[in-house]
Amino acid sequence: MKRLARELPSKRVAVVRADEVETITAIGTAVSDDMVDAVLIGPEKGIRESADKAGVDLNGIEIIHAEDDDTASRKGVEEVRSGRADVIMKGLVATSSFLHAILDRETGIRGPGALSHVAAFDVPSYPKLLIISDAAMNIAPDFDMKVAMLRNAIIVSKALGIEHPKSTYVCAKEVPYDKMPCTMEAARMKEMADNGEFGDIIFDGPLAMDLAVSKDACRIKKIDSPVCGEADLLILPDIEAANILYKTLIFLAGGELGAVIMGALNPVVLTSRADSAESKLCSIVLSGVVASYGREGGS
Ligand code: COD
């Protein structure tokens, strides 16, 4: 991801409530490594104090003063709407204030489709990136939202150079079972994939998590699937399942990640407080990569 970000033209990131040491550390590193430019929005005194604590040099970085969350969110969205910034990032601002400013029908940056959160994990025990959705935005997505989640995740996959992502909808079982709605939805998604509705991805579902990431599990259970043990992209049934997987990959599997909200007119960075400084940096970098892909090669 970082190599890609350095090769691509620098994107400008508008950081909403940058008066937080962790956020300013991540954005400061991305700027000093020439991966992005930044404009910092929030209480100016707090931003300067946080930068001092983080040891970040603010020379050449623009600051836009905003006293409270709603004003900072509005000003951040305005930066991307006007084209002065390419990406918007959440800092210390409350998630709901930030997301509502993005979703505002009059002044926000909604795109024509739905917004969803996509995280790309690097896990030491898995030989490839693992993309998961949606761990942070859509609480109880209906089927149409899950289809949108898959489409958004495919864009991220392609932006990362994974052209034909092996994809699945993860359930507790690998055969459609009418008492488990997840499996019925996964079978519906597979029909759409078989009809070419997601382009040239490789989709199978439903699959249980073990089958998605372990060839041994497939062999033992005698499951033959083109995704078996090699999944690039996982759609999860709801925010709990996805968030539990997200935190498990970090805290029990030593994963690092980059995450981005897709579907708005510009990529949105919404890091979790639980993310390491490295993961926050990767999220900034990923959003820059996705912004370049949207403009130069992508959808
Ligand atoms: N894509 C496009 N438009 C959307 C989406 C979406 N994913 N979600 C909501 N909207 C639109 C609706 O159509 C409506 O016009 C407006 O936004 C408000 O929608 P509501 O009333 O359904 O949604 P709210 O007010 O409950 O808020 C939407 C949030 C995204 C803020 C909400 O879903 C939320 O709080 N998500 C979880 C965020 C979170 O706490 N994450 C961190 C911890 S995991």
mmCIF file with all atom_site columns, C-alpha atoms in Angstrom, residues 127-261:
data_model
loop_
_atom_site.group_PDB
_atom_site.id
_atom_site.type_symbol
_atom_site.label_atom_id
_atom_site.label_alt_id
_atom_site.label_comp_id
_atom_site.label_asym_id
_atom_site.label_entity_id
_atom_site.label_seq_id
_atom_site.pdbx_PDB_ins_code
_atom_site.Cartn_x
_atom_site.Cartn_y
_atom_site.Cartn_z
_atom_site.occupancy
_atom_site.B_iso_or_equiv
_atom_site.pdbx_formal_charge
_atom_site.auth_seq_id
_atom_site.auth_comp_id
_atom_site.auth_asym_id
_atom_site.auth_atom_id
_atom_site.pdbx_PDB_model_num
ATOM 1   C CA . PRO A 1 127 ? -0.486  -15.169 2.907   1.00 0.00 ? 127 PRO A CA 1
ATOM 2   C CA . LYS A 1 128 ? -2.511  -12.419 1.214   1.00 0.00 ? 128 LYS A CA 1
ATOM 3   C CA . LEU A 1 129 ? -4.480  -9.285  2.058   1.00 0.00 ? 129 LEU A CA 1
ATOM 4   C CA . LEU A 1 130 ? -7.931  -10.004 3.499   1.00 0.00 ? 130 LEU A CA 1
ATOM 5   C CA . ILE A 1 131 ? -10.615 -7.420  2.723   1.00 0.00 ? 131 ILE A CA 1
ATOM 6   C CA . ILE A 1 132 ? -13.660 -7.328  5.021   1.00 0.00 ? 132 ILE A CA 1
ATOM 7   C CA . SER A 1 133 ? -16.891 -5.317  5.079   1.00 0.00 ? 133 SER A CA 1
ATOM 8   C CA . ASP A 1 134 ? -18.672 -3.736  6.945   1.00 0.00 ? 134 ASP A CA 1
ATOM 9   C CA . ALA A 1 135 ? -17.172 -3.403  10.428  1.00 0.00 ? 135 ALA A CA 1
ATOM 10  C CA . ALA A 1 136 ? -18.003 0.230   11.165  1.00 0.00 ? 136 ALA A CA 1
ATOM 11  C CA . MET A 1 137 ? -20.787 1.913   9.208   1.00 0.00 ? 137 MET A CA 1
ATOM 12  C CA . ASN A 1 138 ? -23.851 -0.132  8.252   1.00 0.00 ? 138 ASN A CA 1
ATOM 13  C CA . ILE A 1 139 ? -25.370 -1.551  11.403  1.00 0.00 ? 139 ILE A CA 1
ATOM 14  C CA . ALA A 1 140 ? -27.882 -4.088  10.043  1.00 0.00 ? 140 ALA A CA 1
ATOM 15  C CA . PRO A 1 141 ? -27.515 -3.986  6.253   1.00 0.00 ? 141 PRO A CA 1
ATOM 16  C CA . ASP A 1 142 ? -30.377 -5.359  4.172   1.00 0.00 ? 142 ASP A CA 1
ATOM 17  C CA . PHE A 1 143 ? -29.641 -7.427  1.065   1.00 0.00 ? 143 PHE A CA 1
ATOM 18  C CA . ASP A 1 144 ? -29.377 -4.402  -1.254  1.00 0.00 ? 144 ASP A CA 1
ATOM 19  C CA . MET A 1 145 ? -26.901 -2.803  1.126   1.00 0.00 ? 145 MET A CA 1
ATOM 20  C CA . LYS A 1 146 ? -24.857 -6.010  1.184   1.00 0.00 ? 146 LYS A CA 1
ATOM 21  C CA . VAL A 1 147 ? -24.739 -5.947  -2.604  1.00 0.00 ? 147 VAL A CA 1
ATOM 22  C CA . ALA A 1 148 ? -23.506 -2.341  -2.390  1.00 0.00 ? 148 ALA A CA 1
ATOM 23  C CA . MET A 1 149 ? -20.947 -3.404  0.231   1.00 0.00 ? 149 MET A CA 1
ATOM 24  C CA . LEU A 1 150 ? -19.625 -6.057  -2.149  1.00 0.00 ? 150 LEU A CA 1
ATOM 25  C CA . ARG A 1 151 ? -19.425 -3.588  -5.048  1.00 0.00 ? 151 ARG A CA 1
ATOM 26  C CA . ASN A 1 152 ? -17.547 -1.038  -2.894  1.00 0.00 ? 152 ASN A CA 1
ATOM 27  C CA . ALA A 1 153 ? -15.173 -3.717  -1.608  1.00 0.00 ? 153 ALA A CA 1
ATOM 28  C CA . ILE A 1 154 ? -14.443 -4.867  -5.180  1.00 0.00 ? 154 ILE A CA 1
ATOM 29  C CA . ILE A 1 155 ? -13.333 -1.309  -6.049  1.00 0.00 ? 155 ILE A CA 1
ATOM 30  C CA . VAL A 1 156 ? -10.915 -1.329  -3.097  1.00 0.00 ? 156 VAL A CA 1
ATOM 31  C CA . SER A 1 157 ? -9.653  -4.752  -4.133  1.00 0.00 ? 157 SER A CA 1
ATOM 32  C CA . LYS A 1 158 ? -8.956  -3.578  -7.681  1.00 0.00 ? 158 LYS A CA 1
ATOM 33  C CA . ALA A 1 159 ? -7.337  -0.360  -6.444  1.00 0.00 ? 159 ALA A CA 1
ATOM 34  C CA . LEU A 1 160 ? -4.949  -2.618  -4.509  1.00 0.00 ? 160 LEU A CA 1
ATOM 35  C CA . GLY A 1 161 ? -4.142  -4.590  -7.652  1.00 0.00 ? 161 GLY A CA 1
ATOM 36  C CA . ILE A 1 162 ? -6.328  -7.639  -6.869  1.00 0.00 ? 162 ILE A CA 1
ATOM 37  C CA . GLU A 1 163 ? -8.162  -7.740  -10.200 1.00 0.00 ? 163 GLU A CA 1
ATOM 38  C CA . HIS A 1 164 ? -10.256 -10.902 -9.708  1.00 0.00 ? 164 HIS A CA 1
ATOM 39  C CA . PRO A 1 165 ? -10.859 -11.076 -5.967  1.00 0.00 ? 165 PRO A CA 1
ATOM 40  C CA . LYS A 1 166 ? -11.912 -14.444 -4.607  1.00 0.00 ? 166 LYS A CA 1
ATOM 41  C CA . SER A 1 167 ? -14.975 -13.326 -2.689  1.00 0.00 ? 167 SER A CA 1
ATOM 42  C CA . THR A 1 168 ? -17.576 -14.786 -0.386  1.00 0.00 ? 168 THR A CA 1
ATOM 43  C CA . TYR A 1 169 ? -20.377 -13.923 1.986   1.00 0.00 ? 169 TYR A CA 1
ATOM 44  C CA . VAL A 1 170 ? -19.416 -15.519 5.297   1.00 0.00 ? 170 VAL A CA 1
ATOM 45  C CA . CYS A 1 171 ? -22.118 -17.431 7.169   1.00 0.00 ? 171 CYS A CA 1
ATOM 46  C CA . ALA A 1 172 ? -22.139 -20.176 9.802   1.00 0.00 ? 172 ALA A CA 1
ATOM 47  C CA . LYS A 1 173 ? -22.754 -22.862 7.210   1.00 0.00 ? 173 LYS A CA 1
ATOM 48  C CA . GLU A 1 174 ? -21.865 -23.583 3.587   1.00 0.00 ? 174 GLU A CA 1
ATOM 49  C CA . VAL A 1 175 ? -25.238 -24.735 2.318   1.00 0.00 ? 175 VAL A CA 1
ATOM 50  C CA . PRO A 1 176 ? -28.363 -22.586 1.994   1.00 0.00 ? 176 PRO A CA 1
ATOM 51  C CA . TYR A 1 177 ? -30.621 -23.285 4.969   1.00 0.00 ? 177 TYR A CA 1
ATOM 52  C CA . ASP A 1 178 ? -33.934 -21.446 5.302   1.00 0.00 ? 178 ASP A CA 1
ATOM 53  C CA . LYS A 1 179 ? -33.619 -21.108 9.080   1.00 0.00 ? 179 LYS A CA 1
ATOM 54  C CA . MET A 1 180 ? -30.380 -19.130 8.562   1.00 0.00 ? 180 MET A CA 1
ATOM 55  C CA . PRO A 1 181 ? -31.199 -15.962 6.568   1.00 0.00 ? 181 PRO A CA 1
ATOM 56  C CA . CYS A 1 182 ? -27.505 -15.278 5.993   1.00 0.00 ? 182 CYS A CA 1
ATOM 57  C CA . THR A 1 183 ? -27.113 -18.472 3.961   1.00 0.00 ? 183 THR A CA 1
ATOM 58  C CA . MET A 1 184 ? -30.158 -17.675 1.818   1.00 0.00 ? 184 MET A CA 1
ATOM 59  C CA . GLU A 1 185 ? -28.800 -14.179 1.092   1.00 0.00 ? 185 GLU A CA 1
ATOM 60  C CA . ALA A 1 186 ? -25.397 -15.633 0.227   1.00 0.00 ? 186 ALA A CA 1
ATOM 61  C CA . ALA A 1 187 ? -26.997 -18.039 -2.242  1.00 0.00 ? 187 ALA A CA 1
ATOM 62  C CA . ARG A 1 188 ? -28.847 -15.069 -3.805  1.00 0.00 ? 188 ARG A CA 1
ATOM 63  C CA . MET A 1 189 ? -25.593 -13.157 -4.075  1.00 0.00 ? 189 MET A CA 1
ATOM 64  C CA . LYS A 1 190 ? -23.968 -16.152 -5.755  1.00 0.00 ? 190 LYS A CA 1
ATOM 65  C CA . GLU A 1 191 ? -26.763 -16.209 -8.356  1.00 0.00 ? 191 GLU A CA 1
ATOM 66  C CA . MET A 1 192 ? -26.074 -12.544 -9.103  1.00 0.00 ? 192 MET A CA 1
ATOM 67  C CA . ALA A 1 193 ? -22.351 -13.251 -9.340  1.00 0.00 ? 193 ALA A CA 1
ATOM 68  C CA . ASP A 1 194 ? -22.994 -16.201 -11.671 1.00 0.00 ? 194 ASP A CA 1
ATOM 69  C CA . ASN A 1 195 ? -25.051 -13.830 -13.854 1.00 0.00 ? 195 ASN A CA 1
ATOM 70  C CA . GLY A 1 196 ? -22.029 -11.554 -14.132 1.00 0.00 ? 196 GLY A CA 1
ATOM 71  C CA . GLU A 1 197 ? -23.501 -8.751  -12.033 1.00 0.00 ? 197 GLU A CA 1
ATOM 72  C CA . PHE A 1 198 ? -20.226 -8.149  -10.178 1.00 0.00 ? 198 PHE A CA 1
ATOM 73  C CA . GLY A 1 199 ? -17.961 -8.391  -13.203 1.00 0.00 ? 199 GLY A CA 1
ATOM 74  C CA . ASP A 1 200 ? -15.016 -10.729 -13.310 1.00 0.00 ? 200 ASP A CA 1
ATOM 75  C CA . ILE A 1 201 ? -14.709 -11.606 -9.620  1.00 0.00 ? 201 ILE A CA 1
ATOM 76  C CA . ILE A 1 202 ? -14.644 -15.182 -8.341  1.00 0.00 ? 202 ILE A CA 1
ATOM 77  C CA . PHE A 1 203 ? -17.560 -15.562 -5.927  1.00 0.00 ? 203 PHE A CA 1
ATOM 78  C CA . ASP A 1 204 ? -18.838 -18.487 -3.937  1.00 0.00 ? 204 ASP A CA 1
ATOM 79  C CA . GLY A 1 205 ? -21.236 -18.567 -1.010  1.00 0.00 ? 205 GLY A CA 1
ATOM 80  C CA . PRO A 1 206 ? -22.392 -19.264 1.511   1.00 0.00 ? 206 PRO A CA 1
ATOM 81  C CA . LEU A 1 207 ? -19.074 -20.303 3.056   1.00 0.00 ? 207 LEU A CA 1
ATOM 82  C CA . ALA A 1 208 ? -18.178 -20.627 6.712   1.00 0.00 ? 208 ALA A CA 1
ATOM 83  C CA . MET A 1 209 ? -15.106 -18.696 7.858   1.00 0.00 ? 209 MET A CA 1
ATOM 84  C CA . ASP A 1 210 ? -12.868 -21.782 8.100   1.00 0.00 ? 210 ASP A CA 1
ATOM 85  C CA . LEU A 1 211 ? -13.565 -22.699 4.475   1.00 0.00 ? 211 LEU A CA 1
ATOM 86  C CA . ALA A 1 212 ? -12.889 -19.159 3.285   1.00 0.00 ? 212 ALA A CA 1
ATOM 87  C CA . VAL A 1 213 ? -9.376  -19.042 4.740   1.00 0.00 ? 213 VAL A CA 1
ATOM 88  C CA . SER A 1 214 ? -8.197  -22.647 5.205   1.00 0.00 ? 214 SER A CA 1
ATOM 89  C CA . LYS A 1 215 ? -7.555  -25.198 2.468   1.00 0.00 ? 215 LYS A CA 1
ATOM 90  C CA . ASP A 1 216 ? -7.165  -27.862 5.171   1.00 0.00 ? 216 ASP A CA 1
ATOM 91  C CA . ALA A 1 217 ? -10.705 -27.163 6.378   1.00 0.00 ? 217 ALA A CA 1
ATOM 92  C CA . CYS A 1 218 ? -11.990 -27.557 2.799   1.00 0.00 ? 218 CYS A CA 1
ATOM 93  C CA . ARG A 1 219 ? -10.102 -30.825 2.380   1.00 0.00 ? 219 ARG A CA 1
ATOM 94  C CA . ILE A 1 220 ? -11.365 -32.262 5.671   1.00 0.00 ? 220 ILE A CA 1
ATOM 95  C CA . LYS A 1 221 ? -14.961 -31.176 4.955   1.00 0.00 ? 221 LYS A CA 1
ATOM 96  C CA . LYS A 1 222 ? -14.609 -32.258 1.300   1.00 0.00 ? 222 LYS A CA 1
ATOM 97  C CA . ILE A 1 223 ? -15.706 -28.856 0.006   1.00 0.00 ? 223 ILE A CA 1
ATOM 98  C CA . ASP A 1 224 ? -14.721 -27.964 -3.528  1.00 0.00 ? 224 ASP A CA 1
ATOM 99  C CA . SER A 1 225 ? -15.009 -24.234 -4.174  1.00 0.00 ? 225 SER A CA 1
ATOM 100 C CA . PRO A 1 226 ? -12.953 -21.779 -6.261  1.00 0.00 ? 226 PRO A CA 1
ATOM 101 C CA . VAL A 1 227 ? -12.644 -19.605 -3.135  1.00 0.00 ? 227 VAL A CA 1
ATOM 102 C CA . CYS A 1 228 ? -11.579 -22.400 -0.752  1.00 0.00 ? 228 CYS A CA 1
ATOM 103 C CA . GLY A 1 229 ? -8.832  -21.287 1.615   1.00 0.00 ? 229 GLY A CA 1
ATOM 104 C CA . GLU A 1 230 ? -7.854  -18.355 -0.610  1.00 0.00 ? 230 GLU A CA 1
ATOM 105 C CA . ALA A 1 231 ? -10.468 -15.666 0.002   1.00 0.00 ? 231 ALA A CA 1
ATOM 106 C CA . ASP A 1 232 ? -9.449  -12.089 -0.783  1.00 0.00 ? 232 ASP A CA 1
ATOM 107 C CA . LEU A 1 233 ? -12.758 -10.492 0.172   1.00 0.00 ? 233 LEU A CA 1
ATOM 108 C CA . LEU A 1 234 ? -15.330 -11.298 2.852   1.00 0.00 ? 234 LEU A CA 1
ATOM 109 C CA . ILE A 1 235 ? -18.813 -9.802  3.213   1.00 0.00 ? 235 ILE A CA 1
ATOM 110 C CA . LEU A 1 236 ? -20.101 -10.247 6.788   1.00 0.00 ? 236 LEU A CA 1
ATOM 111 C CA . PRO A 1 237 ? -23.791 -10.372 7.731   1.00 0.00 ? 237 PRO A CA 1
ATOM 112 C CA . ASP A 1 238 ? -23.879 -7.368  10.106  1.00 0.00 ? 238 ASP A CA 1
ATOM 113 C CA . ILE A 1 239 ? -21.772 -4.841  11.988  1.00 0.00 ? 239 ILE A CA 1
ATOM 114 C CA . GLU A 1 240 ? -21.365 -7.135  15.019  1.00 0.00 ? 240 GLU A CA 1
ATOM 115 C CA . ALA A 1 241 ? -19.984 -10.062 13.028  1.00 0.00 ? 241 ALA A CA 1
ATOM 116 C CA . ALA A 1 242 ? -17.678 -7.807  11.031  1.00 0.00 ? 242 ALA A CA 1
ATOM 117 C CA . ASN A 1 243 ? -16.542 -5.767  14.030  1.00 0.00 ? 243 ASN A CA 1
ATOM 118 C CA . ILE A 1 244 ? -15.826 -8.915  16.051  1.00 0.00 ? 244 ILE A CA 1
ATOM 119 C CA . LEU A 1 245 ? -13.759 -10.295 13.168  1.00 0.00 ? 245 LEU A CA 1
ATOM 120 C CA . TYR A 1 246 ? -11.983 -6.919  12.794  1.00 0.00 ? 246 TYR A CA 1
ATOM 121 C CA . LYS A 1 247 ? -11.023 -6.761  16.474  1.00 0.00 ? 247 LYS A CA 1
ATOM 122 C CA . THR A 1 248 ? -10.106 -10.463 16.536  1.00 0.00 ? 248 THR A CA 1
ATOM 123 C CA . LEU A 1 249 ? -7.749  -10.044 13.604  1.00 0.00 ? 249 LEU A CA 1
ATOM 124 C CA . ILE A 1 250 ? -6.063  -7.140  15.431  1.00 0.00 ? 250 ILE A CA 1
ATOM 125 C CA . PHE A 1 251 ? -5.940  -8.435  18.996  1.00 0.00 ? 251 PHE A CA 1
ATOM 126 C CA . LEU A 1 252 ? -5.587  -12.214 18.555  1.00 0.00 ? 252 LEU A CA 1
ATOM 127 C CA . ALA A 1 253 ? -3.972  -12.508 15.136  1.00 0.00 ? 253 ALA A CA 1
ATOM 128 C CA . GLY A 1 254 ? -1.626  -9.479  15.149  1.00 0.00 ? 254 GLY A CA 1
ATOM 129 C CA . GLY A 1 255 ? -3.245  -7.952  12.055  1.00 0.00 ? 255 GLY A CA 1
ATOM 130 C CA . GLU A 1 256 ? -2.618  -4.452  10.737  1.00 0.00 ? 256 GLU A CA 1
ATOM 131 C CA . LEU A 1 257 ? -5.136  -2.833  8.441   1.00 0.00 ? 257 LEU A CA 1
ATOM 132 C CA . GLY A 1 258 ? -6.033  0.043   6.231   1.00 0.00 ? 258 GLY A CA 1
ATOM 133 C CA . ALA A 1 259 ? -9.701  1.000   6.091   1.00 0.00 ? 259 ALA A CA 1
ATOM 134 C CA . VAL A 1 260 ? -11.811 3.393   4.063   1.00 0.00 ? 260 VAL A CA 1
ATOM 135 C CA . ILE A 1 261 ? -15.493 4.273   3.682   1.00 0.00 ? 261 ILE A CA 1
#
